[in-house]
Structures are given as C-alpha cells and as structure tokens.
Amino acid sequence: MAELDFSATEIMTVAASRLLKNGTVCFVGIGLPSTAANLARLTHAPDVVLIYESGPIGAKPTVLPLSIGDGDLALTADTVVSTPEIFRYWLQGGRIDVGFLGAAQVDRFANINTTVIGPYDDPKVRLPGAGGAPEIAAQAKEVFIVLKQSRKAFVDRLPFVTSAGFLDGGDAREKAGITGGGPTAVITDLGILTPDPVTRELTLTSVHPGVTVEQVREATGWDLKVSPDLKTTAIPDAEALTALRDLQARTAKAHGQDSSGGEG
Amino acid sequence: MAELDFSATEIMTVAASRLLKNGTVCFVGIGLPSTAANLARLTHAPDVVLIYESGPIGAKPTVLPLSIGDGDLALTADTVVSTPEIFRYWLQGGRIDVGFLGAAQVDRFANINTTVIGPYDDPKVRLPGAGGAPEIAAQAKEVFIVLKQSRKAFVDRLPFVTSAGFLDGGDAREKAGITGGGPTAVITDLGILTPDPVTRELTLTSVHPGVTVEQVREATGWDLKVSPDLKTTAIPDAEALTALRDLQARTAKAHGQDSSGGEG
Amino acid sequence: MALITPLREAVSSLVRDGDTVALEGFTHLIPHAAGHEIVRQARKDLTLVRMTPDLVYDQLIGMGCARKLIFSWGGNPGVGSLHRFRDAVEREWPHRLEIEEHSHAGMANAYVAGASNLPFALLRGYTGSDLPKVNPNIRFVECPFTGEKLAAIPSVRPDVTVIHAQKADRRGNVLLWGILGVQKEAVLAAQRSIVTVEEIVDDLEAPPNACVLPSWALSAVCHVPGGAYPSYAQGYSERDNRFYKDWDPVARSRDGFLAWMKRHVLDTGDFAEFRRVLAETSGPGTARQEGA
Amino acid sequence: MALITPLREAVSSLVRDGDTVALEGFTHLIPHAAGHEIVRQARKDLTLVRMTPDLVYDQLIGMGCARKLIFSWGGNPGVGSLHRFRDAVEREWPHRLEIEEHSHAGMANAYVAGASNLPFALLRGYTGSDLPKVNPNIRFVECPFTGEKLAAIPSVRPDVTVIHAQKADRRGNVLLWGILGVQKEAVLAAQRSIVTVEEIVDDLEAPPNACVLPSWALSAVCHVPGGAYPSYAQGYSERDNRFYKDWDPVARSRDGFLAWMKRHVLDTGDFAEFRRVLAETSGPGTARQEGA
C-alpha cells in the first residue's frame, strides 16, 4: 500500500499498538489504551486477550467502547466475570502480561498522577482518581503508558503519586515489594520514552518522524535524557492506519461521537 | 387421616422436620438433616430455603440427594453458586437461619465430634472430619442436630471437638466470640434434648411415645438431666409419614438404594 | 422476602437521612431512577459509596444529599469531569464533602469483605501510591505465615444498597447478566437493599450458575422499566451516550444545574415523567440550552 | 494457551513426583480418569489437596502415591468410610500419611486466597473447634480496625490442579456448569492445570456470565468422555451410586484393593479400557466378589 499522511495522535496510537505482541494478555484502560489495544487486535495481534476491569475477559469489540462497561465488551467476550473477580483472580492473581494505562501526569520515573493537581486537601484541580491503575501498575508483568506529551503532563515532581512507576528510581520499586515489572514504555504524540535499565529514568529512545528532540524536551518538565541510540519511530503502515480510521469511523457511527473515554 | 405405625427413625425425622418453620433459610447437611429438611419442604414448610454447601441455593429436589452435590439439587435450585461463595457470602455473611447437622458424637453441651475416636495422632477410628460443620455450627442463627441416641454417640467428654456447641457451658460460647446462637435442639430416635437456658446443658425435654426416660438415660453417656416439664413428642401425623415414605420410595427408586448420605 | 413495591415507597421506607448508601452499577445497570427518587425525597447527610461516581452521584452531591463520598474513580465516563463533584471538593458547594478515596481493587475487595461479614479486606494493593498518606483507612497487616506486608481496608457495609437489574419474578427473585460489576457484593454487604428491574416475569429462565439474587436476601423490588437511563440494561436498552455529553454543560454552572434538576427531577413525579419531560426539553442538541 | 493433548501425555509432562496436586470436583465432575492415570504412571510423594477426598483419593492413597493429604472431609459419600484412607491414617499402610486437616470453609477460602495470589486466607472460622490444636497452619490475626480476632490459614497453591468439565472448544477454552465446587479457584490457584472434558466443540455456546476458563489460563485440555465416572457430568451422565456402594467391600481389604486396582487400572491402558473391563467384571452385584 502507499504511504498515507497521519496525525500525531495516529502515530502515537499505532506506535503504542505495535508494542502489544500477539497472544499477550492485556488489562486495558479506557480511552487511548483501549484504542491502541483494539487496533493491535485488528491488525498484527489477532489473539491478544483484552481484559476490562468491568468484567469482560477476551473482549473483541467491533467498535471502541465509550465506557469501560459497554455492552459490546460483554457480548463479544469469552466470558464476563464480576469486577471483584477481575481484580482478585486475574490481576492480583498474576495473570496479566501488559497493563495498558493512560495518565494525567507522569514524572521522570514513570510514576502516574490521576488524583489531584495542587494539594490533596485543597486541590487546584480534582482529577477522577485512581480507578484500577495502582494495582494494574503494580501487578501487571509490564506496563505501557500512553498520553500526549506536554510540560503540564510530564512534570519533574508529581503533586500526588496515584500509581507507582519506579518511585525514586533505581531499585526503589523492587525494594517497596512491588512484584510487577513496571512501565517499559511511555508512548506519546512526540516519541517513545523507556526507562534506563539502571536508573529507571525515562529516556527518549524514539522520536516520531518530523519531530525534533528539542520539541520533545520543550514538552517535558524535566531535563529529559536522550538515548545515544535514538531511533526514529517507523511511520504507521497503511494497513494499520486504515484499520485505525475504519475503527474510529465505525465507533463514531455507533456512538454518535468520537471515542474519548473514561472509567465508570 | 388415620394414625399410622411408625419407626423410631421416622419419628426422629418427622420431629426434626417439624422444627423447621416455613420461610426459614436452612443450611442442610447430607443424610438425616437433608431428609428432615426436605420433608419439611414437602409438608408444612413449602417456602423453606434449602442451601447445600456444594452450591445450590433454594434446592427443591424431587428425591433425596445421595451426595451433597447431586444433579437434582442443581437443576431444582434458584441458582447454583461456587462453594467458596456459599461459605463466604451466605454462611459467614450471616444469612442462614438454621444450620441442620448430623454428628458422630455429641457431649452434654452439644459440642460435636466428627473427626476421631481416640487420640488425634493415633486414632482408634478415623471419622470423615469437619466438612462444613465448624462454621455452620458457629455462624447459623441456630443449629439443629439430628442423630441416633446411644452411649457411644452421647458421651460425657468428646475425644475431639470438631464443631462448637456451648463449649464448657454457660456463656463460654459467647465469650469465645462465636456469633451464631448455637444448638437449640438435638433430635434423636428417643426424644428431643434442648439446652438449659442458663447452664446450656442438654436436657431431655421430650420423649417419643413409647420411650421411657430410663431408656433415654441408658442411651446417654452422662447423667442426663430431665426437664420437670417433660413432654411426649406428638406422634407423626399421617400426612407427614406418608410424605416421608413417598419421598424415600422415590429416592430408592431413583438411586437404587436407601438414602444414607455423606459429604463429598 | 422482598416486597414488590413502587420505588417511591421503597426509598421512603428504606433510605434514611444519615445512612451509608451504595448505588452500584459499572457503566451498565446504573440505578438512575432510584438516584432521582432519593433527590426528590431530599435525603440528607448520606455517606455515598460507589466505585465510579458518575452522573448519578454528581446529581446527589450537587443537590446536597451527601456528607461524604467513598469512591475510587469519579468522572463522566467518556466525557470528562464531574462538575458538581469537583465544585463540592474544590469549593465546598453546596457544602463541604468529605472524601475517602481508594483504588478500584480496594473498593471491590471492600465490598467482598462486606458481603463476607469480615471487618476488613485483605489485598495486595496501594504499594508506592500516595493514597495511604491521605486515607487513614488504608493500613497494612503482616501475613502470619510469610511475614509479607499486605494492605487492609475496612469492609464496605452500607445501610442500603440500590441496584438496577434486568428481571425479577413475582416472588421477587432477581436476575442480572452481562457486566455485573460489584452489584451482588454490594447487595449482600448491605443491611437493606432495593432493586429496580426492567420487567417482572413469571419465570426468570435463568441459565445455570447465573447471577440470581434470591428474594429473601432483598428488601424491595421495584418495577422501573428503563430505570438505568442514561445507563443501559443489556437486552433492554442502549446506553444514551449523548446524555452523558449533554450533562457536561448542564453541570458546569450551579444555576444551570439547579434549574435542570428542578425541571427534570424535583418537578416530576417519577422516572417515567422525567423521561417524558426530557424528551420534550431535549431534542437533538438542545440540552446545552436547557442547562444554561 | 492450553495444549489439547491425550491425558497420558498431560499427566506425564505436568504431574511430577513430589508435587502438590489438587484433584477437585464436589461430588459432580470428579476427575477420576486423571486419578487413574496418575496411579498408572506411579507418581510418588504427592501432597494431595482436596476438600472431599473420596474414592479418587482412596485409590491414590492406597496405591502409595501420597505423602500428605490436605483436606476437610474424607469419606465415601452416601456409603461410609474410606478404607484405604483410614488404613493409611490408622495403620500407616502402605506407608505413613501426613494429614493437614481443615474445615470446608477453611479449604474453600484457602483456594480463593491461592487464586488471588495472597499468602493467606482470612475467615471467621474454627472458633471453639479443636482443629487449631492439631493443625499449626490454623492461626489467628487481628483486624487492624476493630481488633477482632480472625482465623488465618495458608493459601492453597498446588503445583498442578486437575478438574473435569463438560466442554472445551478447539482453542482449549473450557465451560463447566451445574455444581461448580471450588474448581475455578483450584485451577487459578495452581501453577499448572489439566482439564479433562466430555466433548470438544466448535463453539462453547456459553450463557452470559458462565463459568468459562480461558485456554490461556490452562496447561492441558484432554478429551476424556465419561472421565468423571463414577461421578457425573451434568448434561452428560448420571452418578453411578452403585459403584460407590460396591467400592466399600473392594477397599475393605488390602489384597482385594490391590487386585482390583491391578485388574482395572494398572492393567488397562486408559479410562475407556477401564470402563470396558469394569463392564465385564461387574454385572449387577458382582463387584463384591471382584474385590474379594
């Protein structure tokens, strides 16, 4: 197929989707993670197993869910269990390969804030809260985080750590007794950040085509390290882009709006 | 209807059945308790709710189950849940009015042994063990125990307390932190024993017709107290006897044998 | 044994000022009709419990019914913030709202512990999160065998739980299916319970091992077809995604919110009338004006 | 992803000497065929876990496969004692059998804790019972909120769990229904798992919220029609109550037991052959002679 033009959001979504290998068992957050995970399922990873916290195991939705409990998730799943069972037997039970999360803010050690901006007792902005993220972040074998990159979102110090990445870096996560491997990639609209194997500090390892390192550093609230082996993200292939656009068109038609999302 | 002759086992079963009031939620042990509970359901207590530890809630078997997990229990139940759910949400959850138990041995405070005769580490007779009884005995609002009376079964001191009755009597049960009300009746083939309201010692409060107090005392391994207000158990009415015999005939036909029973 | 009774009577007799109340439903089967009825009857000082407070709790909080909220994710799913919830937390309007905040895993386990009559829930959770710093009800215990540190949180034991389900039979046995969320646990954890249902039938025709709540474990069953709207009931209705979007501008201003609640909830007698009024007031794209 | 494989290979590759093994099934769906295969392959030093050890464990214990038994009720349901179990406990034949004894509530919670990857199970249990005096794995912990004393027992985490179910599809997804017992928890608590099934179908046709075990959570699925015999599989077979009665005289004597096991299990190649031999040797009323 010929190359197609694509938006920053599209390359973010396709890049995130590519990380998901076929056969992976993925605990899916609503919104961007759900879009990327379903795109993977519809392209290179037909046997990816999608689990949503509302209860569906093996969901294969035909359109993107607008909420974490859309009927299409239940109707297309291998089975639907209770929400306590999802968190107890499947997540805490150690059966999740990849936790796929969004975030309002991340810091240099890939810790996540979705709780408050400003002091907890006197918040400037009250965000929705933890949802499933603290235990997904702790218990999945690895975690992908997908969010748009900006100085507001990529901050030097989080006002509140909702969900643990690598805490203060180094082996702080392991020392705290957290069993899951933690974030292995933060996928943004500008590039891909991965934790340094030793310091666990997020490092720019890939920039999207047409994006400069300076642009990424500008959109980061700390002095972003750049990998000496920096790559350029492969452009989305036409198959993936077409599949993504078809999915979003089907979704818009079904829901009568675009597919942002939230828990609940 | 005319009076019918009846056996000692029949009056025991009918007397036990009569104690179960309509609408009661009853956690049913297999064997004699199951026979009595189903007889109640088929006669004076059509809305009794029978729960078996294997998972059926609201079972309405057409024949007596031979095992605690007979298919008829599942097919006739309002729903079938997992065994952990039975013990967690329904029994421990405090939703059981009556626990209906059998026993190998009881003592004067209605403690139950179903574990061993002789020392635990060098048993003379190894019995099946606890099954569901310790928590049924502790957590049901009240407990009925049904077993045949003999010196071997009604002992002064149990070699092993599997399930708590009133422990050492008095308020020992409450002091131990056990929430359910405990045994309110022990129904035997000779009569009915109920705990003294203060000492909690089992006291003969009813003898079956044709049975003498002396016979009951002979079949008891301690100096059995007899109520000053001793009654004679009402004879089984013809309706109950007929229903019991029909049930047992249906059961024998279906199972090809009589309906003793056990867990498993 | 559940009484089959109108929703108004059920709320009137079973939900009391000062109660701890859980309205559950995970996107699916959210008991909106019951939420409205609690608003109409002007309950006060409620401790509201819900994993995912969304529109139904935005309304209860904005109308001043709540003293405290126990939750794990508060937002308008697929749309954004809950403006009434944020106004209460950020600016104490209509009055201060105390919050006790957990993760989903914590809340789900707390309901399970409540249904199991345990005083606390045990889980691997909250490690590395700041939540234990702001929530004194997140503590840690040691395993008596391995010495491992595990999180402990108090059980949720509501005075009343309210859910919506697909079917009841004439005895009041209830069947629900599809996305079940924590509804069974929430009902069994509570002292009292109200279930609104899409229909009442002679025979539930429940498949084996279905989620059935027996009548004797419930307080009241109320026939409220469409009672989950704008949430949905699988097999009966679709989620009205537009209502969720339209709620955003309605809830943005205090006056717009109050006007909307008066017109649609306080001035309507029941959920059927609310649906009629809503159909009149909100043709396509009119909800924004309505809320303004 | 589960391999769909003959039972012989599944046992050969997944059950190892010294393993902790749970064969579960609560009267219904007891994996007798798998029990036979473990006997045929002469596994040793197993720690056997099962809420209700009955005939299947009487056979494994009598054949010397077990070092230890973790259980809550051991008997021949509806008939009486397990003679091989009693002989092992009372007279150490064929060798000493260590026992760890719980209540059903304890075992059920221990499986739940295992499936939940918790090191221990928390329950209200054992109060007033002598079981904590003879089982050091029953301990007590305090609620960090109320100070209440609650029982704690170690999770059950088998190396291998074996169950029987009604259906699998060609990918190895498994559906079971009816009396479910603790099978789902036992499978999810284990490192490895084997599921024998009545039939393998194109489409499970599972009702909503059915008990489905996804293929990727299982190790092996084996097509063994009637593999629960003399237990039953709802929708496929009836329990053979006579076999349970006939087992009593078979198991009463050591020689009778050994002769029966040799003829019916060791000298047969698989469960289908066992069923053929059994049909030949036990016309009505002949089992007693066979066992003598």
XYZ file of N, CA, C and O in Angstrom, chain D residues 58 80-88 91 247-253:
72
model
N -8.907 -42.302 47.762
C -8.746 -43.612 48.382
C -7.823 -44.467 47.502
O -6.924 -45.149 47.990
N -20.031 -44.507 53.495
C -19.366 -44.653 54.795
C -17.918 -44.224 54.742
O -17.592 -43.177 54.194
N -17.071 -45.070 55.290
C -15.654 -44.726 55.415
C -14.899 -44.954 54.117
O -15.312 -45.725 53.255
N -13.755 -44.297 54.032
C -12.767 -44.627 53.005
C -11.769 -45.572 53.656
O -10.953 -45.162 54.474
N -11.789 -46.833 53.265
C -10.978 -47.817 54.000
C -9.494 -47.644 53.755
O -8.674 -47.840 54.648
N -9.115 -47.260 52.548
C -7.670 -47.071 52.265
C -7.136 -45.834 52.994
O -6.010 -45.838 53.491
N -7.935 -44.782 53.027
C -7.563 -43.580 53.781
C -7.419 -43.913 55.264
O -6.416 -43.593 55.910
N -8.405 -44.618 55.798
C -8.341 -44.971 57.222
C -7.161 -45.889 57.504
O -6.483 -45.743 58.531
N -6.908 -46.831 56.621
C -5.799 -47.758 56.832
C -4.470 -46.982 56.856
O -3.568 -47.294 57.639
N -4.370 -45.980 56.019
C -3.151 -45.165 55.990
C -3.008 -44.352 57.268
O -1.926 -44.277 57.862
N -3.129 -47.155 60.413
C -2.118 -48.228 60.479
C -0.947 -48.024 59.516
O -0.175 -48.934 59.264
N -17.691 -50.000 46.020
C -16.305 -49.700 46.391
C -16.014 -50.126 47.823
O -14.887 -50.525 48.146
N -17.024 -50.054 48.673
C -16.817 -50.332 50.098
C -16.178 -51.702 50.325
O -15.108 -51.789 50.931
N -16.756 -52.794 49.814
C -16.098 -54.093 50.019
C -14.765 -54.216 49.269
O -13.852 -54.885 49.744
N -14.648 -53.577 48.122
C -13.378 -53.635 47.383
C -12.251 -53.085 48.244
O -11.168 -53.664 48.353
N -12.517 -51.912 48.860
C -11.453 -51.194 49.563
C -11.218 -51.713 50.971
O -10.248 -51.330 51.625
N -12.107 -52.601 51.448
C -12.001 -53.054 52.827
C -10.706 -53.829 53.085
O -10.064 -53.657 54.113
N -10.312 -54.688 52.134
C -9.085 -55.474 52.350
C -7.976 -54.976 51.438
O -8.212 -54.560 50.301
